[in-house]
Amino acid sequence: MGDTARNPVTWLGSPAFPTAAKTALADDQLRRNLKHATGLIRTKRAGAVAELPDWEQLRLSGEAIKDDVLANLDTYLLRFEESVAARGGTVHWARDAAEANEIVLRLAREAGADEVVKIKSMATMEIGLNEALQAGGVTPIETDLAELIVQLGNDRPSHILVPAIHRNRTEIRDIFKAAMPGTEDLTDEPVELAAAARAFLRRKFLSAKVAVSGANFGVAETGSVVVVESEGNGRMCLTLPETLITVMGIEKLVPTWQDLEVFLQLLPRSSTAERMNPYTSVWTGVTPGDGPRDFHLVLVDNGRTDTLASTVGRQALRCIRCSACLNVCPVYERTGGQAYGSVYPGPIGAILAPQLGGDMHDKHAASLPFASSLCGACFEVCPVRIDIPSVLVHLRAKAVEAKPKYSPEAIGMAAMSWVMAGPRRFRAAQRLAVAGRLLSRGGRIRGLPFPGSKWTDSRDLPAPAKESFSAWWKRTRG
Amino acid sequence: MPTERATGRVALFATCLTDTFFPDTARAVVRLLERLGCSVEFPQDQTCCGQMHFNTGYRAKAVPLARNVASVFAGYDAVVVPSGSCAGMVRHVYPDLSVTPGPVYELSEFLIDVLGIEDVGAYFPHRVTYHPTCHSLRMLGVGDKPLRLLRAVRGLDLVELPAAESCCGFGGTFALKNADVSSAMLADKMSCVLDTGADVLTAGDNSCLMHMGGGLSRLQAGVHPVHLAEILASTEEEPWVTPLATR
Amino acid sequence: MGDSRDVILARIRGALGDRPDPRPVPREYQRTRDFPSVLDLFAERVADYRAIVHRVTDPVELIRSALAGKRVAVASDAPPEWLVPEVTWLREPLTNADLDACDGVLTGCAVGIAETGTIVLDGGVAQGRRALTLLPDYHLCVVRADQVVGTVPEALARLEPTRPLTFVSGPSATSDIEMDRVEGVHGPRTLEVLIVSQ
């Protein structure tokens, strides 16, 4: 533990995005799977959103409620802590991943558990809880179907909502057949695959002493915690074991119960593109005779307060992890999530992971804000109106600041800025640029040395015109 | 056709890319606006809006360029830009750089919102598909204005581009920094363009057209990238001429 | 631990040094909507999730035909008229193993939401604790017409947040395989709903 520990939000040893993307792009099966899945969900989302005549009003409310939470985060956290404690829950605070993991491990051991059942949770993935539990002698069992596919396949997640989105049904069948006894005759029908997971996990649910969950929302006013899910694995974990440990980022609050009426409309339609997800569970502390007898809530900072300090970047903390931005992102669609080298992939990951990680000297983290063409599709669908393109550009400036002052790029940019800030210099440069026509055939440049080859490897470049427009204007009208 | 319009002083901001690489587009804007009764000025001291610097993380290097644009175009009642991307930079980013922009309009905005004209009297007997560039679409929100202008062009056969709203993969320095992803996006865009059977691909931004055109030219696909302004400037008397070689 | 709490709170206060003053929260969205028939919509939207839906004036006949000959769990405070003799009723105390082995469960509910086709259980009358509606593979739920509201905001206004709540929208499902919804993972794989209106 301590302030110098590396934040596990990005995966150690990840290559910079362009390198990882190149590998991913070479995988045709991956690209087909992603194109199919994101195409399907994009169309469905558009339909689910179009059904609500007040969608834009809901987005505006969602944005403002989350901004209020962030602007008064200390007040709301204390209110939340008080409400949870008043209903029999115990609240823990963790500065970073290591401290959060320590707390969960200690609580699991105290409950006498050597294995815990887990609900899919971005927070626990972010802090690397599974690895920490395993190292401490407690086996974590992922119970969400997609997480199970990732865990059984010794794979890494590639999507916020559907960590195994990079796998198609046939690949999933093969993973199950290899890992689950008695599945020799399994077909690749999704209903059959779901049934196999049901049979595999049922015994675990019935015997588990401790469950670990994340939280979609915490209600400051009442101390209620909300988990939104589909399969019922969440309900199993939240209801059956005697001890429940919930790990929650400090930004996941809403002020009042009524505020949930906004988010319970925004989230399902943005994430799984449904009117409502199959199951949403709400609990407040401990209810005698129903569910766990012991409830612990671990509030995690892990880079969030640093993110909060940036007036531009803090809007990333509005995120409700719906993953709509991933599904519409043209970059994500081609590379998949693993290329981002973080539990948070896609556009939101490109602004969240570097901010939580807090180290722009890290080449991998610094490459993430550039993993976007700034097309703006992510902002358009974001249910809490995070202006992802603006934050990306803001973080690009941070990445540039962290780079050597005299990098070739910095020198080039400075030179271009100097030329263009002086109209006479620019006109002179335009006249010189006409010499570029010597490289061309028929006005097209087909090959340039590095770094121009980055362009001409796949596309032609037009040569500068024989006469620029400004020269023409001066000659004919000036 | 009206002869005089009360639009005040109108300036053309050609943008550095169009000025240097695509002078035909800027000439087309002048011809079009003059035909519609505007007198157009071209302040010679204009250079670049600074978007490339800003978007690549060189914010401080964008500031002198933004200040130059603001000072060059100060005093005009309307600044017409044949680029959704540069217009978006000026309108939406300059305030953030503490630079106060004048009234800039992307070409289709100026024609429809300021001049109130959808039928500009153009003639363009070709099969055309339109790519709504990301910044026109999402940063400026020009909506269907370019399409409304195109639909009113005589002789023009407008065919819908599949997955039109997907980015072509240009993204400024993204095309270099993430060249592989950019090229993959471009490949998909080109296959959509080819599916339309169009002879001409148009858009409101020469940067994206340069990117898509660069891909189409490499494929020797025979599809010509043509800026919206050039289509709208084309008339029966003075029609757009198919380039012999792709420029 | 108290230490970390103080550290985090101090970090937050430091991070908010610019004293952001958020705008008042706009609430222009609709709390209610004009649906031609809330009950018709509820029935249609529940069925959209591939749940089985019946409209009845009295639930008893359907309870009988759906459950006859079966071993069915039921909350201790279920209305006596539901407890038809053709069914073997399992009452609390029930172990997880009992629930896992039974044929199904019969409950009421707290609220129905028409727009989203959702049933909300709050552990109140005729609903029992949460495990009751979770472990059995079949759930028959009786929804009274007066329990059905139009929208999500109307539903939340009727609910008591400190009770354990479960929002159920169709049978258990997953979108984890190629992002397409298929029914049937851990919760009840069959959901049958009786909408009772006089």
Short mmCIF file of N, CA and C in Angstrom, two decimals, chain A residues 223-371:
data_model
loop_
_atom_site.label_atom_id
_atom_site.label_comp_id
_atom_site.label_asym_id
_atom_site.label_seq_id
_atom_site.Cartn_x
_atom_site.Cartn_y
_atom_site.Cartn_z
N GLY A 223 -29.02 5.65 1.99
CA GLY A 223 -28.03 4.59 2.20
C GLY A 223 -28.29 3.36 1.35
N SER A 224 -29.21 3.48 0.40
CA SER A 224 -29.54 2.33 -0.46
C SER A 224 -28.46 2.14 -1.52
N VAL A 225 -28.25 0.87 -1.88
CA VAL A 225 -27.29 0.53 -2.91
C VAL A 225 -28.05 -0.19 -4.03
N VAL A 226 -27.67 0.12 -5.27
CA VAL A 226 -28.39 -0.43 -6.41
C VAL A 226 -27.45 -1.23 -7.30
N VAL A 227 -27.87 -2.43 -7.65
CA VAL A 227 -27.13 -3.22 -8.63
C VAL A 227 -28.07 -3.59 -9.77
N VAL A 228 -27.63 -3.26 -10.96
CA VAL A 228 -28.42 -3.48 -12.17
C VAL A 228 -27.79 -4.65 -12.91
N GLU A 229 -28.58 -5.66 -13.24
CA GLU A 229 -28.01 -6.84 -13.89
C GLU A 229 -29.06 -7.53 -14.75
N SER A 230 -28.67 -8.65 -15.35
CA SER A 230 -29.57 -9.35 -16.26
C SER A 230 -29.87 -10.78 -15.87
N GLU A 231 -28.85 -11.47 -15.37
CA GLU A 231 -28.95 -12.92 -15.34
C GLU A 231 -29.56 -13.49 -14.08
N GLY A 232 -29.47 -12.72 -12.99
CA GLY A 232 -29.91 -13.25 -11.71
C GLY A 232 -28.74 -13.72 -10.87
N ASN A 233 -27.53 -13.74 -11.47
CA ASN A 233 -26.35 -14.08 -10.68
C ASN A 233 -26.13 -13.01 -9.60
N GLY A 234 -26.47 -11.79 -9.95
CA GLY A 234 -26.35 -10.71 -8.97
C GLY A 234 -27.28 -10.95 -7.80
N ARG A 235 -28.52 -11.29 -8.09
CA ARG A 235 -29.48 -11.55 -7.02
C ARG A 235 -28.99 -12.70 -6.13
N MET A 236 -28.44 -13.74 -6.78
CA MET A 236 -27.92 -14.88 -6.00
C MET A 236 -26.86 -14.38 -5.01
N CYS A 237 -25.94 -13.58 -5.52
CA CYS A 237 -24.84 -13.11 -4.67
C CYS A 237 -25.34 -12.16 -3.59
N LEU A 238 -26.31 -11.34 -3.93
CA LEU A 238 -26.78 -10.32 -2.99
C LEU A 238 -27.70 -10.90 -1.94
N THR A 239 -28.25 -12.09 -2.20
CA THR A 239 -29.30 -12.62 -1.33
C THR A 239 -28.86 -13.81 -0.50
N LEU A 240 -28.07 -14.72 -1.10
CA LEU A 240 -27.85 -16.01 -0.43
C LEU A 240 -26.72 -16.03 0.60
N PRO A 241 -25.53 -15.50 0.31
CA PRO A 241 -24.45 -15.61 1.32
C PRO A 241 -24.73 -14.78 2.57
N GLU A 242 -24.08 -15.14 3.66
CA GLU A 242 -24.33 -14.43 4.91
C GLU A 242 -23.63 -13.09 4.98
N THR A 243 -22.52 -12.99 4.23
CA THR A 243 -21.77 -11.73 4.24
C THR A 243 -21.72 -11.16 2.83
N LEU A 244 -22.01 -9.87 2.74
CA LEU A 244 -21.93 -9.19 1.45
C LEU A 244 -20.95 -8.04 1.57
N ILE A 245 -19.99 -8.01 0.65
CA ILE A 245 -19.02 -6.91 0.61
C ILE A 245 -19.21 -6.17 -0.71
N THR A 246 -19.54 -4.91 -0.63
CA THR A 246 -19.76 -4.12 -1.84
C THR A 246 -18.63 -3.12 -1.99
N VAL A 247 -18.00 -3.15 -3.17
CA VAL A 247 -16.90 -2.23 -3.46
C VAL A 247 -17.44 -1.17 -4.42
N MET A 248 -17.28 0.08 -4.03
CA MET A 248 -17.95 1.14 -4.78
C MET A 248 -17.02 2.35 -4.91
N GLY A 249 -16.88 2.84 -6.13
CA GLY A 249 -16.13 4.08 -6.34
C GLY A 249 -16.85 5.23 -5.64
N ILE A 250 -16.09 6.18 -5.14
CA ILE A 250 -16.72 7.26 -4.35
C ILE A 250 -17.64 8.15 -5.17
N GLU A 251 -17.55 8.04 -6.51
CA GLU A 251 -18.36 8.94 -7.35
C GLU A 251 -19.71 8.35 -7.71
N LYS A 252 -20.00 7.14 -7.25
CA LYS A 252 -21.19 6.45 -7.73
C LYS A 252 -22.50 6.84 -7.03
N LEU A 253 -22.48 7.96 -6.35
CA LEU A 253 -23.65 8.37 -5.59
C LEU A 253 -24.68 9.12 -6.43
N VAL A 254 -25.92 9.06 -5.98
CA VAL A 254 -26.92 10.05 -6.37
C VAL A 254 -27.45 10.63 -5.06
N PRO A 255 -27.88 11.89 -5.06
CA PRO A 255 -28.28 12.48 -3.79
C PRO A 255 -29.54 11.85 -3.18
N THR A 256 -30.58 11.67 -3.98
CA THR A 256 -31.85 11.23 -3.40
C THR A 256 -32.43 10.02 -4.13
N TRP A 257 -33.35 9.37 -3.47
CA TRP A 257 -34.07 8.24 -4.06
C TRP A 257 -34.75 8.66 -5.36
N GLN A 258 -35.32 9.83 -5.36
CA GLN A 258 -36.03 10.29 -6.55
C GLN A 258 -35.09 10.41 -7.75
N ASP A 259 -33.82 10.75 -7.49
CA ASP A 259 -32.88 10.90 -8.61
C ASP A 259 -32.72 9.62 -9.42
N LEU A 260 -32.97 8.49 -8.76
CA LEU A 260 -32.85 7.22 -9.47
C LEU A 260 -33.83 7.11 -10.63
N GLU A 261 -34.93 7.86 -10.57
CA GLU A 261 -35.92 7.77 -11.64
C GLU A 261 -35.31 8.22 -12.97
N VAL A 262 -34.28 9.03 -12.90
CA VAL A 262 -33.58 9.45 -14.11
C VAL A 262 -32.64 8.34 -14.59
N PHE A 263 -31.86 7.81 -13.66
CA PHE A 263 -30.82 6.86 -14.06
C PHE A 263 -31.38 5.48 -14.40
N LEU A 264 -32.48 5.10 -13.78
CA LEU A 264 -33.07 3.80 -14.12
C LEU A 264 -33.75 3.85 -15.48
N GLN A 265 -33.87 5.06 -16.04
CA GLN A 265 -34.31 5.15 -17.44
C GLN A 265 -33.11 5.26 -18.39
N LEU A 266 -32.11 6.03 -17.96
CA LEU A 266 -30.95 6.26 -18.84
C LEU A 266 -30.09 5.00 -19.02
N LEU A 267 -29.86 4.30 -17.92
CA LEU A 267 -28.86 3.23 -17.95
C LEU A 267 -29.26 2.02 -18.81
N PRO A 268 -30.44 1.40 -18.57
CA PRO A 268 -30.73 0.20 -19.36
C PRO A 268 -30.80 0.47 -20.86
N ARG A 269 -31.42 1.59 -21.23
CA ARG A 269 -31.57 1.86 -22.66
C ARG A 269 -30.22 2.15 -23.31
N SER A 270 -29.28 2.70 -22.52
CA SER A 270 -27.96 3.01 -23.07
C SER A 270 -27.04 1.79 -23.08
N SER A 271 -27.26 0.87 -22.15
CA SER A 271 -26.29 -0.23 -22.05
C SER A 271 -26.73 -1.46 -22.83
N THR A 272 -27.78 -2.14 -22.38
CA THR A 272 -28.21 -3.33 -23.12
C THR A 272 -29.29 -2.98 -24.13
N ALA A 273 -29.63 -1.71 -24.22
CA ALA A 273 -30.63 -1.24 -25.19
C ALA A 273 -32.00 -1.85 -24.92
N GLU A 274 -32.30 -2.04 -23.64
CA GLU A 274 -33.61 -2.57 -23.27
C GLU A 274 -34.40 -1.49 -22.54
N ARG A 275 -35.72 -1.67 -22.51
CA ARG A 275 -36.54 -0.74 -21.73
C ARG A 275 -36.14 -0.82 -20.27
N MET A 276 -35.88 -2.05 -19.83
CA MET A 276 -35.38 -2.26 -18.47
C MET A 276 -34.59 -3.56 -18.50
N ASN A 277 -33.50 -3.59 -17.75
CA ASN A 277 -32.74 -4.83 -17.62
C ASN A 277 -33.57 -5.82 -16.80
N PRO A 278 -33.32 -7.12 -16.95
CA PRO A 278 -34.17 -8.10 -16.24
C PRO A 278 -34.25 -7.88 -14.72
N TYR A 279 -33.13 -7.64 -14.07
CA TYR A 279 -33.19 -7.53 -12.61
C TYR A 279 -32.45 -6.30 -12.10
N THR A 280 -33.10 -5.54 -11.24
CA THR A 280 -32.43 -4.48 -10.51
C THR A 280 -32.67 -4.73 -9.02
N SER A 281 -31.60 -4.77 -8.25
CA SER A 281 -31.73 -5.00 -6.81
C SER A 281 -31.39 -3.73 -6.05
N VAL A 282 -32.18 -3.43 -5.04
CA VAL A 282 -31.92 -2.30 -4.17
C VAL A 282 -31.94 -2.81 -2.74
N TRP A 283 -30.90 -2.52 -1.98
CA TRP A 283 -30.93 -2.90 -0.57
C TRP A 283 -30.33 -1.78 0.26
N THR A 284 -30.74 -1.74 1.52
CA THR A 284 -30.28 -0.69 2.41
C THR A 284 -29.80 -1.35 3.69
N GLY A 285 -28.51 -1.35 3.89
CA GLY A 285 -27.97 -1.97 5.09
C GLY A 285 -28.36 -3.44 5.16
N VAL A 286 -28.87 -3.82 6.30
CA VAL A 286 -29.21 -5.23 6.54
C VAL A 286 -30.70 -5.31 6.85
N THR A 287 -31.38 -6.30 6.24
CA THR A 287 -32.80 -6.53 6.55
C THR A 287 -32.92 -7.86 7.27
N PRO A 288 -33.33 -7.84 8.55
CA PRO A 288 -33.44 -9.10 9.29
C PRO A 288 -34.36 -10.08 8.57
N GLY A 289 -33.88 -11.31 8.43
CA GLY A 289 -34.70 -12.36 7.82
C GLY A 289 -34.69 -12.36 6.30
N ASP A 290 -33.99 -11.44 5.69
CA ASP A 290 -33.94 -11.40 4.23
C ASP A 290 -32.56 -10.98 3.77
N GLY A 291 -31.80 -11.95 3.28
CA GLY A 291 -30.48 -11.61 2.73
C GLY A 291 -29.39 -11.64 3.77
N PRO A 292 -28.21 -11.09 3.41
CA PRO A 292 -27.02 -11.19 4.26
C PRO A 292 -27.24 -10.59 5.66
N ARG A 293 -26.52 -11.17 6.62
CA ARG A 293 -26.60 -10.64 7.99
C ARG A 293 -25.53 -9.60 8.23
N ASP A 294 -24.55 -9.62 7.33
CA ASP A 294 -23.41 -8.73 7.52
C ASP A 294 -23.19 -7.99 6.20
N PHE A 295 -23.21 -6.67 6.24
CA PHE A 295 -23.03 -5.90 5.01
C PHE A 295 -21.90 -4.90 5.18
N HIS A 296 -20.90 -5.00 4.31
CA HIS A 296 -19.76 -4.08 4.33
C HIS A 296 -19.69 -3.31 3.02
N LEU A 297 -19.48 -2.03 3.13
CA LEU A 297 -19.37 -1.20 1.95
C LEU A 297 -17.97 -0.57 1.93
N VAL A 298 -17.23 -0.81 0.85
CA VAL A 298 -15.88 -0.26 0.75
C VAL A 298 -15.89 0.88 -0.27
N LEU A 299 -15.65 2.09 0.20
CA LEU A 299 -15.61 3.26 -0.67
C LEU A 299 -14.19 3.46 -1.18
N VAL A 300 -14.03 3.48 -2.50
CA VAL A 300 -12.70 3.48 -3.09
C VAL A 300 -12.40 4.80 -3.80
N ASP A 301 -11.25 5.36 -3.49
CA ASP A 301 -10.78 6.55 -4.21
C ASP A 301 -10.00 6.11 -5.46
N ASN A 302 -8.83 5.55 -5.26
CA ASN A 302 -7.99 5.04 -6.36
C ASN A 302 -7.92 5.96 -7.57
N GLY A 303 -7.54 7.19 -7.34
CA GLY A 303 -7.33 8.13 -8.45
C GLY A 303 -8.51 9.04 -8.74
N ARG A 304 -9.63 8.78 -8.07
CA ARG A 304 -10.82 9.60 -8.36
C ARG A 304 -10.67 11.04 -7.87
N THR A 305 -10.08 11.21 -6.70
CA THR A 305 -9.95 12.59 -6.20
C THR A 305 -8.97 13.39 -7.06
N ASP A 306 -7.93 12.71 -7.61
CA ASP A 306 -7.04 13.42 -8.54
C ASP A 306 -7.80 13.84 -9.79
N THR A 307 -8.65 12.94 -10.27
CA THR A 307 -9.46 13.25 -11.45
C THR A 307 -10.40 14.42 -11.16
N LEU A 308 -10.94 14.41 -9.96
CA LEU A 308 -11.88 15.46 -9.55
C LEU A 308 -11.23 16.84 -9.56
N ALA A 309 -9.91 16.86 -9.39
CA ALA A 309 -9.22 18.14 -9.32
C ALA A 309 -9.13 18.84 -10.67
N SER A 310 -9.33 18.11 -11.75
CA SER A 310 -9.25 18.72 -13.08
C SER A 310 -10.62 19.26 -13.50
N THR A 311 -10.68 20.56 -13.76
CA THR A 311 -11.99 21.14 -14.08
C THR A 311 -12.54 20.60 -15.40
N VAL A 312 -11.66 20.26 -16.34
CA VAL A 312 -12.13 19.68 -17.61
C VAL A 312 -12.34 18.18 -17.46
N GLY A 313 -11.39 17.52 -16.81
CA GLY A 313 -11.38 16.06 -16.78
C GLY A 313 -12.39 15.45 -15.83
N ARG A 314 -12.85 16.21 -14.84
CA ARG A 314 -13.71 15.61 -13.80
C ARG A 314 -15.03 15.11 -14.34
N GLN A 315 -15.47 15.61 -15.49
CA GLN A 315 -16.75 15.12 -16.01
C GLN A 315 -16.72 13.63 -16.31
N ALA A 316 -15.51 13.07 -16.46
CA ALA A 316 -15.42 11.61 -16.66
C ALA A 316 -16.00 10.86 -15.47
N LEU A 317 -16.02 11.51 -14.31
CA LEU A 317 -16.57 10.86 -13.10
C LEU A 317 -18.10 10.82 -13.11
N ARG A 318 -18.71 11.45 -14.10
CA ARG A 318 -20.17 11.30 -14.24
C ARG A 318 -20.54 9.92 -14.76
N CYS A 319 -19.54 9.23 -15.33
CA CYS A 319 -19.82 7.98 -16.06
C CYS A 319 -20.59 6.96 -15.22
N ILE A 320 -21.62 6.37 -15.85
CA ILE A 320 -22.40 5.33 -15.17
C ILE A 320 -22.13 3.95 -15.78
N ARG A 321 -21.03 3.85 -16.55
CA ARG A 321 -20.54 2.55 -17.06
C ARG A 321 -21.57 1.84 -17.93
N CYS A 322 -22.24 2.59 -18.79
CA CYS A 322 -23.25 1.97 -19.65
C CYS A 322 -22.63 1.31 -20.86
N SER A 323 -21.48 1.86 -21.31
CA SER A 323 -20.74 1.37 -22.47
C SER A 323 -21.34 1.75 -23.82
N ALA A 324 -22.29 2.65 -23.84
CA ALA A 324 -22.83 3.10 -25.14
C ALA A 324 -21.73 3.71 -26.01
N CYS A 325 -20.78 4.40 -25.37
CA CYS A 325 -19.72 5.05 -26.16
C CYS A 325 -18.83 4.03 -26.85
N LEU A 326 -18.64 2.86 -26.21
CA LEU A 326 -17.83 1.83 -26.85
C LEU A 326 -18.53 1.32 -28.11
N ASN A 327 -19.83 1.10 -27.95
CA ASN A 327 -20.58 0.47 -29.03
C ASN A 327 -20.69 1.33 -30.28
N VAL A 328 -20.57 2.65 -30.12
CA VAL A 328 -20.66 3.51 -31.31
C VAL A 328 -19.28 3.97 -31.79
N CYS A 329 -18.24 3.62 -31.07
CA CYS A 329 -16.91 4.17 -31.40
C CYS A 329 -16.31 3.43 -32.60
N PRO A 330 -15.96 4.16 -33.67
CA PRO A 330 -15.38 3.50 -34.84
C PRO A 330 -14.00 2.90 -34.56
N VAL A 331 -13.29 3.46 -33.59
CA VAL A 331 -11.98 2.91 -33.24
C VAL A 331 -12.17 1.62 -32.47
N TYR A 332 -13.02 1.66 -31.43
CA TYR A 332 -13.30 0.46 -30.65
C TYR A 332 -13.79 -0.67 -31.56
N GLU A 333 -14.67 -0.34 -32.48
CA GLU A 333 -15.24 -1.37 -33.35
C GLU A 333 -14.16 -2.11 -34.13
N ARG A 334 -13.07 -1.43 -34.45
CA ARG A 334 -12.01 -2.09 -35.21
C ARG A 334 -10.98 -2.79 -34.34
N THR A 335 -10.73 -2.27 -33.14
CA THR A 335 -9.62 -2.83 -32.34
C THR A 335 -10.09 -3.72 -31.20
N GLY A 336 -11.34 -3.54 -30.77
CA GLY A 336 -11.78 -4.23 -29.57
C GLY A 336 -11.18 -3.58 -28.34
N GLY A 337 -11.55 -4.11 -27.18
CA GLY A 337 -11.21 -3.43 -25.94
C GLY A 337 -9.82 -3.73 -25.40
N GLN A 338 -9.29 -4.91 -25.72
CA GLN A 338 -8.02 -5.28 -25.09
C GLN A 338 -6.87 -4.39 -25.55
N ALA A 339 -7.02 -3.81 -26.74
CA ALA A 339 -5.96 -2.93 -27.26
C ALA A 339 -5.75 -1.72 -26.37
N TYR A 340 -6.77 -1.38 -25.58
CA TYR A 340 -6.65 -0.20 -24.72
C TYR A 340 -5.83 -0.49 -23.46
N GLY A 341 -5.59 -1.77 -23.18
CA GLY A 341 -4.72 -2.12 -22.06
C GLY A 341 -5.24 -1.71 -20.70
N SER A 342 -6.55 -1.67 -20.56
CA SER A 342 -7.14 -1.22 -19.30
C SER A 342 -8.50 -1.88 -19.13
N VAL A 343 -8.97 -1.95 -17.89
CA VAL A 343 -10.32 -2.47 -17.68
C VAL A 343 -11.35 -1.52 -18.26
N TYR A 344 -10.97 -0.28 -18.46
CA TYR A 344 -11.89 0.69 -19.08
C TYR A 344 -11.45 0.95 -20.52
N PRO A 345 -12.04 0.25 -21.48
CA PRO A 345 -11.65 0.46 -22.87
C PRO A 345 -12.53 1.51 -23.54
N GLY A 346 -12.28 1.71 -24.82
CA GLY A 346 -13.14 2.58 -25.62
C GLY A 346 -12.97 4.04 -25.24
N PRO A 347 -13.87 4.88 -25.74
CA PRO A 347 -13.72 6.32 -25.51
C PRO A 347 -13.69 6.69 -24.03
N ILE A 348 -14.56 6.09 -23.23
CA ILE A 348 -14.56 6.46 -21.81
C ILE A 348 -13.27 5.98 -21.17
N GLY A 349 -12.80 4.82 -21.59
CA GLY A 349 -11.53 4.31 -21.05
C GLY A 349 -10.37 5.22 -21.40
N ALA A 350 -10.41 5.77 -22.62
CA ALA A 350 -9.31 6.63 -23.07
C ALA A 350 -9.23 7.92 -22.25
N ILE A 351 -10.35 8.29 -21.60
CA ILE A 351 -10.25 9.48 -20.73
C ILE A 351 -10.22 9.09 -19.24
N LEU A 352 -10.73 7.91 -18.91
CA LEU A 352 -10.78 7.52 -17.50
C LEU A 352 -9.47 6.87 -17.05
N ALA A 353 -8.99 5.93 -17.84
CA ALA A 353 -7.80 5.19 -17.41
C ALA A 353 -6.59 6.10 -17.19
N PRO A 354 -6.28 7.02 -18.12
CA PRO A 354 -5.11 7.88 -17.87
C PRO A 354 -5.31 8.81 -16.67
N GLN A 355 -6.55 9.21 -16.44
CA GLN A 355 -6.78 10.12 -15.30
C GLN A 355 -6.69 9.37 -13.98
N LEU A 356 -7.29 8.19 -13.91
CA LEU A 356 -7.20 7.41 -12.67
C LEU A 356 -5.76 6.98 -12.42
N GLY A 357 -5.09 6.59 -13.49
CA GLY A 357 -3.70 6.15 -13.36
C GLY A 357 -2.78 7.30 -12.97
N GLY A 358 -3.09 8.48 -13.47
CA GLY A 358 -2.39 9.68 -13.02
C GLY A 358 -0.95 9.79 -13.43
N ASP A 359 -0.52 9.04 -14.47
CA ASP A 359 0.88 9.15 -14.86
C ASP A 359 1.01 9.28 -16.38
N MET A 360 1.08 10.51 -16.84
CA MET A 360 1.18 10.74 -18.28
C MET A 360 2.60 10.49 -18.80
N HIS A 361 3.55 10.20 -17.90
CA HIS A 361 4.88 9.81 -18.38
C HIS A 361 4.88 8.35 -18.83
N ASP A 362 3.83 7.63 -18.44
CA ASP A 362 3.68 6.25 -18.88
C ASP A 362 3.26 6.27 -20.35
N LYS A 363 4.07 5.65 -21.21
CA LYS A 363 3.84 5.77 -22.66
C LYS A 363 2.50 5.16 -23.08
N HIS A 364 2.14 4.08 -22.40
CA HIS A 364 0.87 3.45 -22.75
C HIS A 364 -0.30 4.36 -22.39
N ALA A 365 -0.31 4.85 -21.15
CA ALA A 365 -1.40 5.73 -20.70
C ALA A 365 -1.47 6.98 -21.58
N ALA A 366 -0.30 7.52 -21.91
CA ALA A 366 -0.27 8.76 -22.70
C ALA A 366 -0.74 8.54 -24.13
N SER A 367 -0.74 7.28 -24.58
CA SER A 367 -1.19 7.02 -25.96
C SER A 367 -2.71 6.94 -26.06
N LEU A 368 -3.37 6.70 -24.92
CA LEU A 368 -4.81 6.46 -24.97
C LEU A 368 -5.64 7.66 -25.45
N PRO A 369 -5.33 8.89 -24.99
CA PRO A 369 -6.15 10.01 -25.47
C PRO A 369 -6.04 10.25 -26.98
N PHE A 370 -5.03 9.65 -27.62
CA PHE A 370 -4.88 9.82 -29.07
C PHE A 370 -5.60 8.72 -29.85
N ALA A 371 -6.20 7.77 -29.11
CA ALA A 371 -6.87 6.65 -29.76
C ALA A 371 -8.28 7.03 -30.19
#
